Amino acid sequence: MVQNDKFTFIESALTERVQSQRLRSLQPLQPIDVVHVARSGQVLLNFSSNDYLGLSKHPTLIAAAQQYTEQYGTGATASRLVSGTYEIHQNLEEKLALACGREAALLFNSGFQANSTILAALLDRQSLVLCDRYVHNSLLQGILASGARFKRYAHNDLHQLEAALQQAQQNYSRILIVTETVFSMDGDCSDLDGLIDLAERYDAILYLDDAHAVGVLGQAGMGLAAHRAGVDLVVGTFGKAFGAFGAFVTCSRKLCDYLINCCPGFIYTTALPPAVIGAIEAALLLMPTLESERQFLRQQSNRLRTELQALGYDTGASSSQIIPVLLGTEEKTLSLSRWLDKQGILATAIRPPTVAAGTARIRLALSSCHTPEHLDSLVAAICIWDNINH
Ligand SMILES: *Cc1c(COP(=O)(O)O)cnc(C)c1O
């Protein structure tokens, strides 16, 4: 017999969220342009999107999506191994492999799906995973689903990672090192040389999530892990700087063949639709031409960090277009976020459990479409809030 109402657990979970002021709800927005959205008629300057190059509104991507829809239809109609692999899927994979300097690339329907299922396919209960404490939830899901032994090392602490590798004397089937190149909530980078060196010396598989670097950093904007020998798998996404949707992994031909055969998240899902493939292809073609946009984005990021720090704010170890304003308490974070909102600026508060307790923050994400004047108004609004609250 069920003791309570069968949905009691839902009531308690939601009540708990209300009491801890962590109940979240969806806020519908209307996109206006790359950096502006409207909410209930109010126009907001958006510092909370991952459209780092403004490609989601680029006419070339829109035209390509339209053209592929007209030519191939709105859906791919089947999974990749059944009848959902069109030439456009395979061509795109070949171009991605080439652009990243790898033997092979494989498309996935999202970054979340890629991480959560590729890791599960690579690991078994006899494996050991060593991952950075700050990795994205999708990576944790894959690790947990596999049932592998797993240890988290302190954020970007390669000494602790090496100690864990040394301690791993037990006969594991394999050891995976899992981390991100640019961290999604902190905007700092991992030490790729150090990671590659450790993976080689301890014969571990190195798996990198390049989601926030693809489009923005590295050779022709193809990410920090592209063209790097010693990295075994790299996951990139198309929903951020590529302005589209979906994800890809680059790896050896053999590993790619393994995933095609053994990764349920690749096998049992409908292939990406033609419109999305068209948009990604157009973005990929543009990538090498966007060097000045990337440079401008870096300049703007440096400037914003410098100005926030001059005001006494902690931006952590950020060195990318993702700039956290670390405020510590959820109260302060919500107060600033709400203040900015009133000033017509969208800058979302990121709170536990998404980040560690005591590290609540405003996560600012810049786009190359933000002008210096946009940054001026952001800094001015923060300044006024700062004055009121001190
Ligand atoms: C956004 C993100 C993902 C998920 O990618 P989607 O394509 O949005 O599902 C995975 N890893 C990291 C680090 C991300 O920031």
XYZ file of C-alpha atoms in Angstrom, residues 9 23 44 47 51 74-75 80 98 104-105 139 153 164-165 172 180 249 253 285 300 327 335 351 383:
25
model
C 7.086 13.816 -2.968
C 11.903 27.771 -6.743
C 16.016 44.245 -21.965
C 23.871 39.623 -20.903
C 25.159 33.763 -28.650
C 11.530 19.755 -41.933
C 12.560 16.455 -40.377
C 21.041 7.882 -38.254
C 38.894 18.608 -41.016
C 36.536 11.842 -37.400
C 33.533 13.772 -36.120
C 29.073 15.049 -17.795
C 39.424 16.745 -7.985
C 44.592 10.510 -7.724
C 46.201 8.983 -10.828
C 40.759 -0.525 -13.383
C 35.995 21.389 -19.632
C 32.350 14.902 -30.880
C 38.061 7.017 -36.639
C 31.922 28.293 -43.323
C 35.392 43.842 -24.501
C 28.583 38.040 -4.728
C 19.184 41.972 -5.296
C 22.630 30.133 -7.405
C 27.718 51.353 -9.952
